[in-house]
Structures are given as structure tokens and as C-alpha cells.
XYZ file of C-alpha atoms in Angstrom:
714
model
C 104.881 120.020 95.569
C 105.130 123.792 94.711
C 103.231 126.668 96.330
C 100.470 126.630 93.637
C 99.607 123.053 94.515
C 99.622 123.906 98.234
C 97.223 126.842 97.678
C 94.921 124.739 95.513
C 94.862 121.929 98.085
C 94.105 124.384 100.903
C 91.232 125.978 98.951
C 89.804 122.582 98.107
C 89.996 121.479 101.746
C 88.363 124.699 102.950
C 85.542 124.283 100.450
C 85.077 120.662 101.447
C 84.871 121.602 105.126
C 82.445 124.440 104.468
C 80.120 122.120 102.565
C 80.285 119.461 105.233
C 79.161 121.307 108.358
C 76.851 119.352 110.591
C 73.404 120.308 111.768
C 74.007 121.444 115.343
C 70.338 121.474 116.333
C 70.439 117.888 117.595
C 73.296 117.017 119.922
C 72.761 113.770 121.720
C 74.941 112.082 124.293
C 76.444 109.485 121.970
C 77.958 112.304 119.885
C 79.028 114.418 122.858
C 80.634 111.762 125.055
C 84.037 113.051 126.150
C 87.202 110.921 125.809
C 90.728 111.705 126.979
C 93.050 108.736 126.409
C 94.450 109.358 122.919
C 95.703 112.900 123.501
C 95.478 113.520 127.247
C 93.016 116.325 126.510
C 89.233 116.185 126.378
C 87.512 115.608 123.040
C 84.050 114.592 122.041
C 84.212 111.001 120.847
C 83.300 111.884 117.267
C 86.133 114.436 117.134
C 88.890 112.477 118.897
C 92.027 112.880 116.723
C 93.224 109.380 117.665
C 90.836 106.497 116.959
C 89.240 105.589 120.305
C 86.863 102.759 121.148
C 84.566 103.381 124.115
C 82.663 100.944 126.291
C 80.166 103.196 128.034
C 78.649 102.829 131.481
C 75.297 102.016 129.882
C 76.854 99.185 127.857
C 78.580 97.793 130.967
C 75.383 97.841 133.027
C 73.291 96.316 130.219
C 75.778 93.502 129.616
C 76.115 92.579 133.293
C 79.699 91.293 133.236
C 81.053 90.153 136.595
C 84.678 91.060 135.806
C 86.774 93.239 133.527
C 87.681 90.125 131.496
C 83.989 89.440 130.809
C 83.306 93.074 129.923
C 86.207 93.412 127.477
C 85.760 89.937 125.996
C 82.026 90.416 125.534
C 81.888 94.006 124.277
C 84.904 94.324 121.984
C 86.165 91.691 119.535
C 89.836 92.723 119.668
C 90.464 91.004 123.010
C 90.992 87.372 123.949
C 91.485 85.940 127.439
C 92.626 82.681 129.013
C 91.871 82.987 132.709
C 94.534 81.163 134.715
C 96.034 80.993 138.189
C 98.831 83.416 137.331
C 96.681 86.139 135.811
C 94.315 87.131 133.054
C 96.488 86.273 130.035
C 94.939 89.012 127.903
C 95.678 89.512 124.236
C 94.927 92.592 122.119
C 95.193 92.315 118.335
C 97.677 89.467 118.606
C 99.949 90.821 121.351
C 99.829 89.728 124.981
C 99.701 91.349 128.423
C 103.290 92.466 128.226
C 102.403 94.898 125.435
C 99.099 96.200 126.832
C 99.144 99.243 129.105
C 96.256 99.240 131.591
C 95.420 102.541 133.269
C 92.965 103.561 135.960
C 92.079 107.227 135.495
C 95.252 107.650 133.471
C 97.518 105.976 136.074
C 99.057 102.601 135.241
C 98.252 99.542 137.323
C 101.000 97.207 138.473
C 100.974 93.431 138.326
C 103.276 90.711 137.118
C 105.920 92.449 134.989
C 106.383 89.063 133.350
C 103.159 89.745 131.514
C 100.094 88.450 133.375
C 98.176 91.185 135.202
C 95.461 90.150 137.646
C 92.446 92.131 136.442
C 90.639 91.151 139.643
C 92.300 94.268 141.051
C 89.740 96.318 139.120
C 86.227 96.512 140.576
C 83.728 96.524 137.665
C 81.083 98.221 139.812
C 83.266 101.325 140.021
C 83.785 101.755 136.247
C 82.243 104.752 134.500
C 83.565 103.852 131.038
C 86.497 102.174 129.312
C 88.529 103.868 126.571
C 90.687 101.766 124.243
C 93.414 103.157 121.981
C 95.141 100.492 119.886
C 98.811 100.571 118.986
C 101.489 102.917 120.341
C 99.659 105.898 118.831
C 100.166 108.407 121.631
C 103.430 109.923 122.848
C 101.890 110.156 126.328
C 102.427 106.452 127.021
C 105.583 104.445 127.178
C 106.908 100.953 126.712
C 103.896 98.888 127.767
C 101.623 100.395 125.088
C 102.943 98.715 121.918
C 99.660 96.774 121.535
C 97.475 99.532 122.956
C 96.111 101.340 125.999
C 93.084 100.434 128.122
C 92.065 103.403 130.264
C 89.447 102.603 132.916
C 87.640 105.764 133.944
C 86.125 105.365 137.402
C 82.888 106.847 138.652
C 83.157 110.311 140.175
C 81.290 110.914 143.408
C 80.467 114.609 143.114
C 77.852 114.987 145.834
C 78.110 117.260 148.865
C 77.093 114.966 151.713
C 77.030 111.184 152.138
C 77.028 108.345 149.612
C 76.459 104.697 150.563
C 76.326 101.880 148.013
C 76.151 98.103 148.125
C 76.020 95.518 145.321
C 75.835 91.794 145.996
C 75.935 89.290 143.152
C 75.627 85.517 143.467
C 75.768 82.826 140.800
C 76.562 79.236 139.914
C 79.562 77.542 141.551
C 79.147 79.797 144.598
C 80.329 82.755 142.548
C 80.059 85.730 144.914
C 80.867 89.335 143.989
C 80.546 91.975 146.680
C 81.013 95.753 146.317
C 80.658 98.434 148.996
C 81.402 102.127 148.838
C 81.251 104.971 151.335
C 81.667 108.509 150.074
C 81.752 111.637 152.200
C 82.232 115.176 150.982
C 82.155 118.258 153.158
C 83.434 121.511 151.784
C 87.014 121.156 150.561
C 87.537 117.546 151.678
C 86.257 114.408 149.969
C 86.742 110.753 150.894
C 85.729 107.566 149.093
C 86.349 104.150 150.678
C 85.730 101.031 148.609
C 85.681 97.323 149.358
C 85.308 94.376 147.015
C 85.228 90.620 147.514
C 85.275 87.909 144.841
C 84.918 84.173 145.354
C 84.206 81.086 143.261
C 84.400 77.380 144.045
C 85.805 76.884 140.560
C 84.691 74.178 138.143
C 85.897 71.146 136.258
C 84.912 70.582 132.633
C 86.713 67.250 132.334
C 88.362 64.600 134.525
C 90.842 63.722 131.793
C 94.393 65.023 132.059
C 97.688 64.267 130.379
C 100.297 63.533 133.058
C 102.980 60.973 133.771
C 103.243 60.289 130.010
C 99.702 58.955 129.853
C 96.079 60.051 129.837
C 94.566 60.026 133.330
C 90.784 59.716 133.546
C 90.277 60.611 137.217
C 92.211 63.846 137.623
C 91.261 65.999 140.626
C 92.412 69.206 138.929
C 89.859 71.824 137.940
C 89.519 73.884 134.786
C 89.371 77.014 136.971
C 90.512 76.633 140.572
C 88.689 77.869 143.630
C 89.822 81.338 144.649
C 88.962 84.206 146.971
C 90.234 87.753 146.708
C 89.413 90.958 148.483
C 90.551 94.552 148.237
C 90.077 97.709 150.252
C 90.898 101.143 148.891
C 90.815 104.739 150.049
C 91.049 108.000 148.109
C 91.189 111.421 149.782
C 90.817 114.624 147.778
C 91.420 118.096 149.145
C 90.739 121.369 147.328
C 92.399 124.169 149.334
C 91.260 126.754 146.787
C 89.663 126.859 143.373
C 92.017 125.574 140.717
C 94.084 123.276 142.952
C 93.163 119.658 143.701
C 95.324 117.394 145.873
C 94.839 113.680 146.464
C 96.224 110.701 148.351
C 95.176 107.101 147.734
C 96.039 103.577 148.765
C 94.899 99.981 148.262
C 95.531 96.586 149.817
C 94.672 93.331 148.013
C 94.941 89.632 148.789
C 94.102 86.587 146.702
C 94.277 82.885 147.540
C 93.929 80.179 144.903
C 93.016 76.823 146.460
C 94.068 73.663 144.661
C 93.197 69.970 145.205
C 95.258 68.239 147.903
C 96.135 64.634 148.711
C 95.705 63.547 145.118
C 96.927 60.270 143.685
C 99.031 61.879 141.005
C 101.693 63.802 142.902
C 103.616 64.595 139.714
C 100.849 67.013 138.716
C 102.623 69.372 141.128
C 99.478 71.017 142.488
C 98.760 69.141 145.698
C 100.981 70.418 148.471
C 100.584 74.208 148.263
C 98.057 76.876 147.318
C 98.940 80.134 145.589
C 98.731 83.455 147.392
C 99.067 87.028 146.146
C 99.512 90.124 148.260
C 99.381 93.529 146.539
C 99.555 97.060 147.900
C 99.780 100.556 146.477
C 100.084 104.158 147.622
C 99.992 107.378 145.623
C 99.734 111.116 146.063
C 99.623 114.026 143.688
C 97.796 117.096 142.546
C 96.482 119.147 139.653
C 96.827 122.905 139.407
C 95.111 125.091 136.851
C 97.083 127.885 135.230
C 94.571 130.415 134.030
C 91.305 129.326 132.442
C 92.248 125.957 130.933
C 95.995 125.326 131.143
C 97.105 123.029 133.933
C 99.912 120.900 135.316
C 99.679 117.762 137.411
C 102.144 115.625 139.346
C 102.012 112.118 140.795
C 104.189 109.917 142.995
C 103.313 106.244 143.395
C 104.524 102.952 144.844
C 103.048 99.570 143.926
C 103.843 96.071 145.112
C 102.895 92.666 143.680
C 104.050 89.646 145.718
C 103.452 85.978 144.940
C 103.806 83.105 147.455
C 103.403 79.376 147.838
C 101.112 78.705 150.818
C 101.749 75.117 151.908
C 98.869 72.763 152.722
C 101.032 69.700 153.354
C 104.609 69.025 154.444
C 106.821 69.670 151.422
C 110.539 69.370 150.790
C 111.603 72.271 148.549
C 114.864 73.266 146.923
C 116.751 75.827 148.987
C 118.484 78.790 147.354
C 120.752 81.580 148.442
C 121.141 84.371 145.882
C 119.810 82.023 143.250
C 122.283 79.231 143.994
C 121.112 75.831 145.216
C 122.208 75.090 148.791
C 120.109 72.314 150.360
C 116.535 71.150 150.747
C 114.204 72.889 153.182
C 111.047 71.383 154.707
C 107.915 73.557 154.644
C 104.923 72.769 156.844
C 101.193 73.502 156.475
C 100.453 77.209 156.869
C 103.962 78.394 155.968
C 104.598 80.760 153.067
C 107.448 80.698 150.568
C 108.065 83.882 148.545
C 108.332 83.262 144.813
C 108.577 86.847 143.622
C 108.159 90.341 145.004
C 107.838 92.977 142.297
C 107.805 96.648 143.236
C 107.514 99.747 141.100
C 108.205 103.372 142.006
C 107.022 106.113 139.659
C 107.145 109.887 139.453
C 105.310 111.747 136.704
C 104.649 115.348 135.746
C 102.721 116.740 132.809
C 101.335 120.031 131.588
C 98.654 120.946 129.046
C 98.806 124.359 127.395
C 96.350 125.871 124.920
C 98.458 127.943 122.535
C 97.681 130.428 119.762
C 97.177 129.299 116.167
C 94.856 126.427 117.198
C 97.596 124.447 118.978
C 97.269 122.407 122.159
C 100.568 121.265 123.669
C 100.932 118.339 126.061
C 104.378 117.896 127.634
C 105.592 115.695 130.439
C 108.302 113.643 132.113
C 108.317 110.411 134.072
C 110.703 108.161 135.959
C 110.099 104.475 136.741
C 112.126 102.102 138.897
C 111.346 98.355 138.871
C 112.636 95.998 141.550
C 112.289 92.203 141.536
C 113.109 89.927 144.463
C 112.893 86.203 143.683
C 115.403 84.151 145.717
C 114.430 80.854 144.046
C 114.067 82.144 140.505
C 116.673 84.829 139.816
C 120.378 84.078 139.581
C 121.446 86.791 142.051
C 118.237 86.718 144.065
C 117.211 90.223 142.918
C 117.050 92.253 139.722
C 116.164 95.865 138.940
C 115.656 98.277 136.081
C 114.901 101.962 135.596
C 113.502 104.038 132.742
C 113.232 107.810 132.390
C 111.317 109.598 129.644
C 110.253 113.018 128.422
C 107.556 113.585 125.826
C 105.754 116.305 123.905
C 102.631 116.103 121.772
C 100.915 118.912 119.884
C 97.379 118.993 118.491
C 97.045 121.399 115.570
C 93.869 122.427 113.768
C 95.018 124.299 110.628
C 91.442 124.113 109.337
C 88.195 123.573 111.148
C 87.819 120.079 109.721
C 91.492 119.034 109.865
C 93.468 117.884 112.889
C 97.123 116.901 112.936
C 98.534 115.450 116.156
C 102.271 114.886 116.316
C 104.690 114.156 119.115
C 107.700 112.255 120.334
C 108.930 110.342 123.325
C 112.610 110.313 124.375
C 113.416 107.287 126.515
C 116.509 106.490 128.570
C 116.796 102.960 129.949
C 119.385 101.718 132.434
C 120.598 98.903 130.199
C 119.623 99.997 126.680
C 120.308 103.729 126.593
C 118.509 106.489 124.682
C 115.725 105.904 122.168
C 113.579 108.386 120.256
C 110.043 107.371 119.211
C 107.996 109.751 117.025
C 104.190 109.657 116.586
C 101.902 111.394 114.081
C 98.217 111.107 113.226
C 95.740 113.108 111.154
C 91.959 113.405 110.969
C 89.708 114.840 108.270
C 86.047 115.613 109.089
C 83.500 115.481 106.280
C 80.049 115.953 107.741
C 79.300 112.820 109.766
C 82.387 111.058 108.402
C 85.803 110.992 110.057
C 88.882 109.760 108.217
C 91.913 109.036 110.403
C 95.426 107.779 109.735
C 98.468 107.394 111.945
C 102.003 106.125 112.263
C 103.997 105.660 115.441
C 107.094 104.008 116.782
C 107.345 102.173 120.080
C 110.178 101.003 122.321
C 110.154 98.381 125.066
C 113.134 97.147 127.057
C 113.166 93.587 128.430
C 111.641 93.209 131.871
C 113.684 91.919 134.816
C 111.784 88.633 134.501
C 112.638 88.226 130.828
C 116.279 88.875 131.581
C 116.795 86.810 134.719
C 113.782 84.725 135.804
C 113.611 80.924 135.580
C 110.987 78.383 136.656
C 109.521 74.981 135.796
C 106.011 73.965 134.794
C 104.445 70.544 134.346
C 102.322 70.451 131.165
C 100.829 67.109 130.265
C 103.502 64.450 129.931
C 106.334 66.965 129.725
C 108.240 69.252 132.072
C 108.969 72.710 130.660
C 111.937 74.645 131.980
C 111.566 78.379 131.356
C 114.656 80.593 131.304
C 115.445 84.288 131.188
C 118.063 85.557 128.772
C 120.542 88.304 129.669
C 121.485 88.727 125.994
C 118.064 90.031 124.936
C 117.780 93.147 122.805
C 115.213 95.889 123.346
C 112.043 95.713 121.233
C 111.009 98.371 118.726
C 107.752 98.725 116.836
C 106.252 100.557 113.869
C 102.471 100.870 113.886
C 100.396 102.050 110.914
C 96.633 102.468 110.982
C 93.884 103.974 108.831
C 90.202 104.196 109.646
C 86.905 105.535 108.377
C 84.063 106.313 110.770
C 80.462 107.337 110.170
C 78.647 108.567 113.274
C 75.218 110.168 113.724
C 72.753 110.298 116.594
C 71.502 106.792 115.791
C 74.168 105.027 113.710
C 77.886 104.511 114.274
C 80.112 102.452 111.971
C 83.909 102.333 111.903
C 86.421 100.263 109.934
C 90.104 100.260 110.960
C 93.017 98.552 109.271
C 96.399 98.257 110.991
C 99.878 96.813 110.730
C 102.070 96.471 113.817
C 105.629 95.469 112.954
C 107.984 94.553 115.795
C 111.734 94.284 115.629
C 113.387 91.931 118.135
C 110.060 90.913 119.665
C 110.677 88.880 122.832
C 108.945 85.512 122.862
C 109.347 82.135 124.533
C 110.733 79.493 122.167
C 111.955 75.926 122.507
C 115.745 75.647 122.660
C 118.258 72.825 122.901
C 119.290 71.444 126.292
C 122.808 72.711 125.576
C 121.495 76.262 126.111
C 120.533 75.577 129.737
C 123.037 77.465 131.925
C 125.411 75.246 133.866
C 124.198 74.524 137.398
C 120.599 75.409 136.558
C 119.393 71.880 135.797
C 118.732 71.207 139.480
C 115.757 73.562 139.218
C 113.541 71.400 137.052
C 111.734 68.225 137.992
C 110.354 65.167 136.268
C 110.100 61.462 136.873
C 111.794 60.522 133.617
C 108.563 59.378 131.979
C 108.103 62.552 129.964
C 110.371 64.872 128.069
C 112.165 67.868 129.581
C 111.713 70.779 127.176
C 113.792 73.930 127.766
C 112.150 77.209 126.723
C 113.997 80.520 126.676
C 113.057 84.144 126.033
C 114.476 85.030 122.623
C 114.318 87.941 120.217
C 112.359 87.067 117.092
C 113.984 88.260 113.865
C 110.811 89.663 112.361
C 107.289 89.868 113.750
C 104.193 91.432 112.282
C 100.552 91.544 113.343
C 97.975 92.963 110.986
C 94.230 92.977 110.657
C 90.929 94.810 110.377
C 88.522 95.834 113.141
C 84.875 96.671 112.422
C 82.532 98.257 114.991
C 78.871 99.093 114.406
C 75.780 100.123 116.359
C 72.278 101.184 115.328
C 69.719 102.812 117.578
C 66.612 101.535 115.817
C 64.150 103.146 118.206
C 64.386 104.988 121.474
C 64.120 101.620 123.244
C 66.029 99.218 120.954
C 69.699 99.259 119.962
C 71.687 96.580 118.138
C 75.411 96.418 117.489
C 78.492 94.292 117.179
C 82.209 94.038 116.515
C 84.376 91.900 114.259
C 88.151 91.518 114.311
C 90.310 89.800 111.705
C 93.910 89.096 112.731
C 96.958 87.486 111.193
C 100.520 87.290 112.479
C 103.939 86.503 111.057
C 107.003 85.727 113.150
C 110.461 84.381 112.284
C 113.010 83.139 114.822
C 116.445 81.556 114.618
C 116.481 77.896 115.716
C 119.905 77.486 117.300
C 119.508 73.716 117.582
C 118.823 73.301 113.857
C 120.904 76.242 112.631
C 118.269 77.976 110.505
C 115.352 80.417 110.651
C 111.850 79.094 111.120
C 108.310 80.429 111.369
C 106.829 80.783 114.848
C 103.305 81.133 116.203
C 102.262 83.912 118.549
C 100.435 81.871 121.185
C 96.688 82.502 121.438
C 96.258 84.067 118.002
C 92.842 83.553 116.335
C 92.072 84.784 112.831
C 88.462 85.724 113.573
C 86.691 87.017 116.671
C 83.275 88.627 116.920
C 80.506 89.744 119.235
C 77.022 91.183 118.883
C 74.186 92.442 121.047
C 70.591 93.628 121.088
C 69.631 95.942 123.933
C 66.023 96.811 124.822
C 64.826 99.146 127.549
C 61.333 100.260 128.527
C 60.009 102.283 131.455
C 56.629 100.892 132.502
C 56.091 103.423 135.264
C 57.940 105.898 137.426
C 58.716 102.978 139.751
C 59.871 100.305 137.283
C 62.242 100.233 134.333
C 63.117 97.018 132.456
C 66.288 96.337 130.493
C 66.967 93.240 128.359
C 70.335 92.486 126.752
C 70.929 89.500 124.456
C 74.556 89.133 123.400
C 76.933 86.685 121.771
C 80.684 86.342 121.412
C 82.823 83.887 119.544
C 86.227 83.007 118.178
C 87.695 80.828 115.491
C 90.461 78.323 116.324
C 93.279 79.694 118.514
C 96.841 78.690 117.595
C 99.645 77.652 119.978
C 103.274 76.706 119.435
C 103.455 73.657 121.741
C 100.108 72.854 123.282
C 97.809 72.140 120.354
C 95.162 74.568 119.152
C 92.191 75.938 121.067
C 88.762 75.024 119.728
C 86.478 77.558 118.046
C 83.456 78.584 120.106
C 80.376 80.797 120.243
C 78.604 81.699 123.482
C 75.247 83.427 124.065
C 74.220 85.458 127.101
C 70.959 86.997 128.387
C 70.996 89.725 131.042
C 67.999 91.585 132.484
C 68.003 94.679 134.695
C 65.130 95.935 136.828
C 65.223 99.452 138.293
C 62.779 99.515 141.199
C 61.098 102.135 143.321
C 61.260 105.891 143.280
C 63.112 107.995 145.829
C 65.086 111.228 145.828
C 67.880 109.670 147.858
C 67.792 105.904 147.218
C 67.909 103.750 144.082
C 67.461 99.978 143.752
C 68.467 97.654 140.934
C 67.869 93.930 140.512
C 69.817 92.030 137.855
C 69.113 88.471 136.712
C 70.864 86.652 133.890
C 72.061 83.441 132.309
C 75.451 83.066 130.638
C 76.345 80.452 128.014
C 72.711 79.688 127.236
C 73.490 76.681 125.023
C 75.913 75.113 127.555
C 79.117 75.095 125.500
C 82.192 73.704 127.292
C 85.685 72.883 126.088
C 86.199 69.311 127.342
C 89.664 68.834 125.848
C 91.845 67.027 128.450
C 93.892 69.242 130.719
C 96.123 71.171 130.150
C 95.122 71.580 126.502
C 91.703 73.219 126.986
C 92.869 76.367 125.201
C 89.716 77.560 123.450
C 87.769 78.904 126.418
C 87.518 78.002 130.110
C 83.777 78.737 130.334
C 81.917 76.504 132.809
C 78.872 75.887 130.635
C 75.481 77.359 131.465
C 75.512 79.507 134.606
C 72.891 81.688 136.227
C 73.333 84.705 138.469
C 71.449 87.471 140.227
C 72.520 90.689 141.875
C 70.915 93.398 143.951
C 72.239 96.926 144.268
C 71.176 99.720 146.570
C 72.573 103.235 146.502
C 71.861 105.945 149.068
C 72.935 109.426 148.061
C 71.960 112.245 150.383
C 73.447 115.584 149.520
C 73.598 118.431 147.075
C 74.824 117.724 143.555
C 77.973 119.683 142.749
C 78.071 120.941 139.195
C 81.421 120.793 137.482
C 82.197 122.290 134.109
C 83.779 120.089 131.465
C 86.858 121.394 129.736
C 86.979 120.821 126.003
C 89.319 122.023 123.319
C 89.099 125.302 121.458
C 88.078 123.453 118.338
C 85.139 121.893 120.179
C 84.093 125.272 121.556
C 83.942 126.551 117.990
C 81.839 123.542 116.963
C 79.193 124.440 119.524
C 78.934 128.082 118.532
């Protein structure tokens, strides 16, 4: 392309932009909502250079979800969940927990590095909004973001004085959700203490279960087990002078999953111990402004996720020393047996600088150290890994209606060395239309669990023996996306197509018994009636996920809004079957071709003392595919939630919420453990009451937006 073509293209683009300027006389909140996840800098949603999906606070409150799983599963079609004892088993556009980075206010949470985060750590009552960026589109985020980033923005308590809040929710199966918060702010010091409690008795959709090589009809196992968890957290913020904010925070979390005891069918392996989790975290850091808008911030954090057997009956367990079998140990009721202790230490630093020539530069560095202690499950008893990275990302606006965002991430891993991953995206604004396209590379090293962990699991008639693999290669990805978005005050429609191609994707596959390491066979059990199936983490030769996401909403009147999402997904994976000596196609577990949701939201204020909200929503999925366990059934579930804002006071607000989930009582009654469509309990009802006391002076804070956005408002 010669200089004449470049000049002609520039003139054409300038003319197009000039003819496409928006009417600035009407700026409503849905156009001006600020997002930060894609670039690390603040942008109005309509002008975010990287395609961002937002679940707003209003949507969360209208929907009435009791957990983050319900909120994500009900309000965006890209997600699928299978709630289980070990974690949430989330999937985003075909890729599981291991590839999804979950952040709270831009800081990553820590759970099972094997890939099943417990989203019960996140209190839904403290969420302001959720921002979702799909694919490894941003250089700001590292290895866990190959599928995408979920950034949970928490509520900010910006009142000088005292804040007290309580929400109690109760529903079917003794489902109790409790939230309390105490906020205090005096001058330069601010404190917010939070507490949450979650409990359910669990439920059983069927008494049929495959075990002992036959179909049992009187199983005591539940579809979802009884559990109780609680968490307390504290965050202190200190502002010694304008432009400098310091913080320190910490949390402590416990969860106990209770399982049936004294059952007839001891081989089900669930009767002599409960499961217990004990998490903790601590962090400190600060943000310092440099001039009017530039700033740097730093964070240090430590997070711990420990998993135990809590015995309810006398049990004879295998004994191990540094992963080697020694002799059997007896455990008695009330004793704990550590299964894994995963700890993560992180240090991060980043800076944002607004440069001449319409450039905004975001640079940073981070260091992460992972430690795993699992005496019964890791060959040497412990394993560790570290990763260091530096990154830079620049936002450039050569024209008022054109944005180009490009960056890179340089990664150094303890076992896999240096890797360079570039990212680039572009956006063209034409009136109310935004056209976006992007390409990015990702890198993810194997986790300590994938390299060294081993365990057994009874599934139906068979015993599965899961093995780590020290010969794994690191995973690399190429992500392409293109989208078109139309957004006005009342209508928003977006269509996004994507391809995510992974090299050396790590997945669990069936292998021959010859691949079981010598001396490891003592770790699996079975009474000889079923088959022992070894499964090992392997690198797939070629993996690709691709699909289309459609999001739409229409504000028909001031009081009525309708909307919905649709996601089409397909996957391709090829692995080498060592037992048969050839390549074969593989299924990415949990994949469904079609998922959807929709809602109608109505709100009306009858008086200054009463406001009514009604939300009718639905979500569904086509058949879910699995490699070994059969396929999950298709389903569609409807939900009705009502909110009632009561009373009128300058300091106190009251809200009553009443709803019914799964109106038409759908349940997956496939015998355990093959109920893989959905674990919903059928029709459930719930009610909650919230009271918030806020006595103090509102502190006004100015929002920082980019230079381009400042120009838009002129």
C-alpha cells in the first residue's frame, strides 16, 4: 500500500467519523457506565476498545440470584456450571475453570489450581457489577485468562460516618444466605468488615445410582450434598494525603460438606468422612497519583486453599511419606486428614500514563509463586512453581472514531522458560455502531497438580485413577474475534464471532494400564466388580473452540425492559491414543452447542414509600457432551423474582424479595453419577429481607476517564 492509498484511506475515515457524530444532548446511564477490565483504564461501556460484557448491579438485584453461579448462568449464555463438592466447575465458551481468570476489583482470587474454584468465596450481596472479557485479549492478564476474565467489581462505601447492612435470605431445603456489613469512615481512615454464611440441606433428585457394577435403587447419596460455609473479611483504607491511598485486607473462610454415613453400599466411598475446606488470604498495597491522572499501584498478597477429609467414622487409610506408601493408619471421628494445601504468593506493580499524541500507556510487572503440599497425592509430598512477567499495553486514538490497542506480555516460568505473547485490537465508531476486531496469543504452563497430582474416584461401576504427567508441555493459544455492536439509550445489540485455537491443550484422557507409574497402583481401590480406568493429563495435538455470542436488550418504556443472550459453541480436539497407536478425536467435557437466556424486567413506583420490581427470566442449554460419562440432558428453566422497596427514610432503606425458581419443576433424574445436564432441585421458593442504615455525609469522588472520552463530552 503506497502513500496515496494511505492518504485516501485517512481522508475517507475522517469523513466517515465527521458524519457519524452522536447527539450529545441525551446521555443516559446505560451509555455512560464505566468499565475497566479490558484495558486497565476507565472507558464508557460504548467506547471500550476491547469487547466487554457487563452485568450491572440493577440486573443482579432484579434477577435475585443467591450465588455467583446463578448470576452468571442466568444472565449470560456463555457460561455453564456443574456444581459439585470440589468446586463450581465453570465453563466459558468451551474452556473450563483452569482457563478462566476470576478477579475481585482487579485482583485474582485463589482456589484449587487444579481447576475448580469455589465461587462461594464471593458474596453476591457485595457485588456492584461484573465485567466479562472473553479470550486472552488483554496483555494485563496472564496464564489463567486463555478463556477470558471475570472481574467482580465490589460496592464502594463512600460515606463519611457509619454504615450498617444486613440481608437474610431463606428458601427451600433450608437454604440460608446471610450477609452483614459494617462500614466506618472518619477522615483519612476507612474500615469495612463483612460476614457471610451459606447453608443448604442439599437435595436428592433420584435414589438410583450405578455402583458395584449394578444399578442400585436405594442410594443414600444426594444430587447436591448438605454444606455450610462462612467467611469473614476486613479491608482498611488509609489516605494520608490527597493522591495516595493505602490498604490492607484479609479474609478467613471455612466450608464443610456433609455426606451420608452408615450406608449399605460402602464402595460408594462417601460414608466415613466429610469434606472440609479452610481458606485464608492477606494483602496490602497502595495507589499513588502522579499529576492529574497518571498513577502507579502496588500489591502484595498471600492466599491459601486447604482441603481435608473430616472423618465421621473409624477409617483405615493408606499412609504415605513423601508420596510413598508406608502402612495403613486408623483415623477416628473428628480427626482431619490433609489432602492438599495450595498457597500462592504474588507481587504486582503497574503504572498508567497518559501520553501525548492520544496515547495511554499501561505497563506493569508481576511475580507469582505457587506451592502445593499433598502428602498422599504428590510423589515427593510437595510441588512448587513460579512465574514472572512484564507487560505493556498502549491505547492509541489516531482519529476520534478509531482506537488501536496493542501490547505484549513477556513471561518467564520456572520450568518452561521465556515466552512472548502479543495482543492487538481495533475499534471503529460509526455513530451508534461500534466495530471491533482483535487477535491475541496466550501462554499457560502446567499447574503443579497437572504435573504431579494423583487420586482415585469411584464413578458408577468403575474406579477412575487420575494421574499427573511430568512430561507435559506448556499450552499456547491464538484467539481471534470480531464483533459489531449497536447501542443507544434504549437498544443494545451485539454479535461476536470468535475462534480460540490451543496448542498442546492439557486435558484428562483415558490411557492404558501400562502407563500407570510403577508402585502407584496401591493408590486406587475397587472390589473387582467394575473396571479400573486410568486417566492421565495429556497434551492434545490440536484443539479449537469457536462460536458466536449474541446479546440484546430493549428498553421498551421507562418501566419495562426485555433482553436475552444466545451462545453457539463448537469444539474440535485431537489426541494421540498411546494404547491404540493413532490419533483420535476427543470431546471437551461439558460442551453444549447451544445455550440461551432471556428476561423481562418491570418496575413501577406506586408511591414514595413503595416500589415494585418484577423479573421473569429463563435459561436453557442443549445436550452437553462428555467423554466417559454419557451426555447431559437438554433443559430449560424459568424463574420469577419480585422486589419490594419499602418505607422512606434519609438514613435507612428496606427491601423485601420473594421469588420462585424453576417454575415448571424440571429435574434431571438420570441415575447418579450421570446427572450431567443440571443439578437443579426442581421448583424452589425463597424470600429475603434487607435493611441498610447509612448515617453520614456522602463523599463525592471524581471519575477518571480517558482523554478521548473527555473530548466526546465537550
